[in-house]
PDB file of C-alpha atoms in Angstrom:
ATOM      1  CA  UNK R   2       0.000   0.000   0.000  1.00  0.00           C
ATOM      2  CA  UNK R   3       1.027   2.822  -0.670  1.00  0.00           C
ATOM      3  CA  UNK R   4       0.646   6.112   1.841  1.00  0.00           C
ATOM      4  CA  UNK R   5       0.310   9.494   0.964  1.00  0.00           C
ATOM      5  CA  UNK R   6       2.620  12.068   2.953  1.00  0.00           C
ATOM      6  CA  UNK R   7       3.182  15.640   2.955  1.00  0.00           C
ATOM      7  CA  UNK R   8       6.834  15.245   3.619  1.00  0.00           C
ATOM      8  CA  UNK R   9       8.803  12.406   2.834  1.00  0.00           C
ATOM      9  CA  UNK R  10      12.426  11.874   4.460  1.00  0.00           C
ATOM     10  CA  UNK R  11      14.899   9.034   3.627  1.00  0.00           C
ATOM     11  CA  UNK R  12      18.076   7.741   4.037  1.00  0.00           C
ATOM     12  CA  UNK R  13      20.598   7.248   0.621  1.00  0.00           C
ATOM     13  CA  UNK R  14      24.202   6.060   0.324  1.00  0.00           C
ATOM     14  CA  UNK R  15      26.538   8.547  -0.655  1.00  0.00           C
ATOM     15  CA  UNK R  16      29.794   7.513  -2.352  1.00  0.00           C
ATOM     16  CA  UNK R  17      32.398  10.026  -2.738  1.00  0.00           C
ATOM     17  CA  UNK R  18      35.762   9.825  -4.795  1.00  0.00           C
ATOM     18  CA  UNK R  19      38.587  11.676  -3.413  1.00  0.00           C
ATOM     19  CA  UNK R  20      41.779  12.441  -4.720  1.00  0.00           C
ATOM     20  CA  UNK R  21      44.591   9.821  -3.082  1.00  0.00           C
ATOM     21  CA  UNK R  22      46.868  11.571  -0.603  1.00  0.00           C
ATOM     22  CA  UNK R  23      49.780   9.475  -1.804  1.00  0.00           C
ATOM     23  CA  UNK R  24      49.030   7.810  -5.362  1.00  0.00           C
ATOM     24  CA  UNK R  25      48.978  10.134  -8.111  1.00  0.00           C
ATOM     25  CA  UNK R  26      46.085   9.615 -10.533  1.00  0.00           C
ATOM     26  CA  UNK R  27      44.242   7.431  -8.159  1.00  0.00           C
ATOM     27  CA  UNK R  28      40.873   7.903  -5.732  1.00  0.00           C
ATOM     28  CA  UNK R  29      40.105   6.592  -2.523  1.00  0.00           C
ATOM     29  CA  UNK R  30      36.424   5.797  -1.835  1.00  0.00           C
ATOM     30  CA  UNK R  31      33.997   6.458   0.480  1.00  0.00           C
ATOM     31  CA  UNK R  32      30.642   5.891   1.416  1.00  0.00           C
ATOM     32  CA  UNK R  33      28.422   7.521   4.256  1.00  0.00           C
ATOM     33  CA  UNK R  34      24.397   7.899   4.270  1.00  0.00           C
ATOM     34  CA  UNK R  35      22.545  10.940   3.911  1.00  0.00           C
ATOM     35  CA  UNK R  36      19.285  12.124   5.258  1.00  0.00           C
ATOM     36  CA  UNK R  37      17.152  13.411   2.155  1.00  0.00           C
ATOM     37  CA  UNK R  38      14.131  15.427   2.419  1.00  0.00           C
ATOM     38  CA  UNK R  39      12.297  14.570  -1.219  1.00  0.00           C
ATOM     39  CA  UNK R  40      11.496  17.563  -3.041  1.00  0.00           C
ATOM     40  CA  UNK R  41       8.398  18.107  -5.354  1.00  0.00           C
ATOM     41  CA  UNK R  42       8.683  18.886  -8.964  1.00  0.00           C
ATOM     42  CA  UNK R  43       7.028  22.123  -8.485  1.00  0.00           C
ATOM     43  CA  UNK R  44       9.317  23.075  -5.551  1.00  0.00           C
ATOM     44  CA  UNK R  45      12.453  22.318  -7.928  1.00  0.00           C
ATOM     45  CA  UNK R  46      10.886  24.423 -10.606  1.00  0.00           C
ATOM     46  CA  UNK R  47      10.442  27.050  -8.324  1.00  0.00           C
ATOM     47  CA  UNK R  48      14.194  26.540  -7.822  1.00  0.00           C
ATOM     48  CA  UNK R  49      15.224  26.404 -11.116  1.00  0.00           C
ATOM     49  CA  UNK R  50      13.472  29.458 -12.451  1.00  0.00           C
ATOM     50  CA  UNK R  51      14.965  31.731  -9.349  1.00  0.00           C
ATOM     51  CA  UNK R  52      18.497  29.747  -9.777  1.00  0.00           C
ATOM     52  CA  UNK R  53      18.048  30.809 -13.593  1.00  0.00           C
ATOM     53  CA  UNK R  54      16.909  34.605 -12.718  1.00  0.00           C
ATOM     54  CA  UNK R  55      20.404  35.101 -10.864  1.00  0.00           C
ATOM     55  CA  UNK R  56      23.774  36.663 -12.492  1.00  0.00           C
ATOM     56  CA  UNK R  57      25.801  33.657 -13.305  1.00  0.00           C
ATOM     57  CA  UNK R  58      28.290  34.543 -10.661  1.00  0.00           C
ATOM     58  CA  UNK R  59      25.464  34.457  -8.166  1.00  0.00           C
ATOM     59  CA  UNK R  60      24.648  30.904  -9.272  1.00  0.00           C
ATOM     60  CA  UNK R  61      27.133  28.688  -7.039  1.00  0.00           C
ATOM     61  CA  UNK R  62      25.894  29.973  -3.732  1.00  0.00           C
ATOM     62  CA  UNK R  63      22.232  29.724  -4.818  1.00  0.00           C
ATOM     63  CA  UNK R  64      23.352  25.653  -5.012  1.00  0.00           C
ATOM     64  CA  UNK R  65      24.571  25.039  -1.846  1.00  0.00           C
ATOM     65  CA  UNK R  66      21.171  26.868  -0.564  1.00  0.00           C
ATOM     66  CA  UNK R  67      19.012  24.103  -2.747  1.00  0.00           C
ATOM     67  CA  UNK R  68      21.225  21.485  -1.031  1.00  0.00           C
ATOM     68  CA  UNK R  69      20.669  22.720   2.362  1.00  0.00           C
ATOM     69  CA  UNK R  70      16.976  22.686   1.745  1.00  0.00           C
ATOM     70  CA  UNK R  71      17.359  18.825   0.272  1.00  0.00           C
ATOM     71  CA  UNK R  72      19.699  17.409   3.336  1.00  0.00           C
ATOM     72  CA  UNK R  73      18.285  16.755   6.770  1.00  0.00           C
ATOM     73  CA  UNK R  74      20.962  14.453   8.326  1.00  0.00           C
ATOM     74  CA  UNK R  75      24.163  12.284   7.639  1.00  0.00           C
ATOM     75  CA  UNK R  76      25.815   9.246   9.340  1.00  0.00           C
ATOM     76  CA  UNK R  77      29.112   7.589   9.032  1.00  0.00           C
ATOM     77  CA  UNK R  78      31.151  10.584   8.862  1.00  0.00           C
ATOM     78  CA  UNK R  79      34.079  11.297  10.865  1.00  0.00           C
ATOM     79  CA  UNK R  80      37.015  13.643  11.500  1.00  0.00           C
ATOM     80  CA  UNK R  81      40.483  12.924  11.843  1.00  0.00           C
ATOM     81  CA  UNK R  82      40.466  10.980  15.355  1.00  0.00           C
ATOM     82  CA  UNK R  83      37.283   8.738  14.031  1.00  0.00           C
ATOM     83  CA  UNK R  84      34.530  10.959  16.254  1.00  0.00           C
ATOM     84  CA  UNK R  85      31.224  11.240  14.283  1.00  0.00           C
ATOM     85  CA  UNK R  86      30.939  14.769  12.921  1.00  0.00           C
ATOM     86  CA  UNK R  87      27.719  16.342  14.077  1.00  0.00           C
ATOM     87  CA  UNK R  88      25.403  17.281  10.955  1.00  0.00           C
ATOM     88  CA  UNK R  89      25.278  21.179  11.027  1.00  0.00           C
ATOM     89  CA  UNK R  90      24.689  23.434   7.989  1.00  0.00           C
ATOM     90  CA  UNK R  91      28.446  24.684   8.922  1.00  0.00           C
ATOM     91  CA  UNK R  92      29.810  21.062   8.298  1.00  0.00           C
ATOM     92  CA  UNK R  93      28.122  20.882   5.427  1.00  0.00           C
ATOM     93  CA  UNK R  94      28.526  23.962   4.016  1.00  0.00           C
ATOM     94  CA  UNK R  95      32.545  23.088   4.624  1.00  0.00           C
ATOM     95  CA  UNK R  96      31.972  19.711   2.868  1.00  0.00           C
ATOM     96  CA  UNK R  97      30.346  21.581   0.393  1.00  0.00           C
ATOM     97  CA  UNK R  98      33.129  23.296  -0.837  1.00  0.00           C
ATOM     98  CA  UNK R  99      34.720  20.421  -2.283  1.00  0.00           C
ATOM     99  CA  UNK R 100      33.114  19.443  -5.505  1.00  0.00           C
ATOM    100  CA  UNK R 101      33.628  15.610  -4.842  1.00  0.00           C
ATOM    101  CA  UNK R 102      31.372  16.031  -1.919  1.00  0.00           C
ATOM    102  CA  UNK R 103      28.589  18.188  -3.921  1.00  0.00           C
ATOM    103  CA  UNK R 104      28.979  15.470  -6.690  1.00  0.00           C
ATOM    104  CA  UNK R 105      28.501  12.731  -4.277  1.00  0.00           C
ATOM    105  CA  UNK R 106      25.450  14.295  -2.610  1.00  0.00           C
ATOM    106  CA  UNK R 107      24.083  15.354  -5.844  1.00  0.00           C
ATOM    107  CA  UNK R 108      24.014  11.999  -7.546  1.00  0.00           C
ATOM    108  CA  UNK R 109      22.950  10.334  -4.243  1.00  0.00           C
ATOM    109  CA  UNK R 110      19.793  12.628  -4.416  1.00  0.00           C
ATOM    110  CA  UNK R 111      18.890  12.173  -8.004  1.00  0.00           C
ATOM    111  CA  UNK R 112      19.559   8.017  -7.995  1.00  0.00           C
ATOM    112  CA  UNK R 113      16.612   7.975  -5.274  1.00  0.00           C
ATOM    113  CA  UNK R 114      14.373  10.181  -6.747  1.00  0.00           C
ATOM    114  CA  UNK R 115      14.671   8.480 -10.238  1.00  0.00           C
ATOM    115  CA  UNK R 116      14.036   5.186  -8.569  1.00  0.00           C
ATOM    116  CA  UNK R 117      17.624   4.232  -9.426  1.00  0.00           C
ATOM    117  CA  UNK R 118      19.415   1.067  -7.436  1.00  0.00           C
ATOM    118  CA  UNK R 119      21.944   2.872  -5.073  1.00  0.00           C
ATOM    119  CA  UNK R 120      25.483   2.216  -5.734  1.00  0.00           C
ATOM    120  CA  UNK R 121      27.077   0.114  -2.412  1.00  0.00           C
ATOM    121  CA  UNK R 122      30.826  -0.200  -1.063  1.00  0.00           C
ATOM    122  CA  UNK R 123      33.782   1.593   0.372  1.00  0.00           C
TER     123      UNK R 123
END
């Protein structure tokens, strides 16, 4: 059965491919889970068309905002010393500034709402 809801949350794996600290031309990969909030296709057109209205050098920023409105949560990540990193808009707005992470979150977002498998491992 399927229920109607005003708001739908939902967990979806995140994989993110980061530059190797010590091998040149190769990744390391991670994986982490991310609290989604699903977004309706007249919320993301409202999006869009204000994204669109703004000079393109205003267009980055407006990103991160739609992300912020998209994430609720995240799990599995840690700092340096392996304590979980509490999910704040200012830790994610720092993750955000790597364009792995964006990519990661991005593609995690659109593989659930398009009903694609997600992608597993570490």
């Amino acid at each position: 059965m399927f229920v109607v809801a005003a708001k739908r949350l939902f967990w979806w794996p995140v994989e993110v491919k980061v530059p190797h600290p010590e091998k040149a031309g190769e990744f390391q990969e991670h994986t982490f889970e991310m609290q989604f909030e699903a977004m309706s296709l007249e919320r993301g057109r409202e999006i869009d068309a204000a994204r669109n209205a703004l000079p393109a050098d205003k267009r980055d920023a407006f990103n991160f905002d739609y992300i912020f409105e998209l994430t609720k949560g995240w799990r599995d990540i840690v700092d340096a010393d392996g304590e979980a990193v509490p999910f704040t808009r200012e830790n994610l707005e720092a993750q955000l500034g790597f364009a792995w992470f964006r990519t990661g979150v991005l593609a995690a977002y659109e593989q659930a709402i398009t009903g694609q498998a997600a992608r597993l491992g570490n």
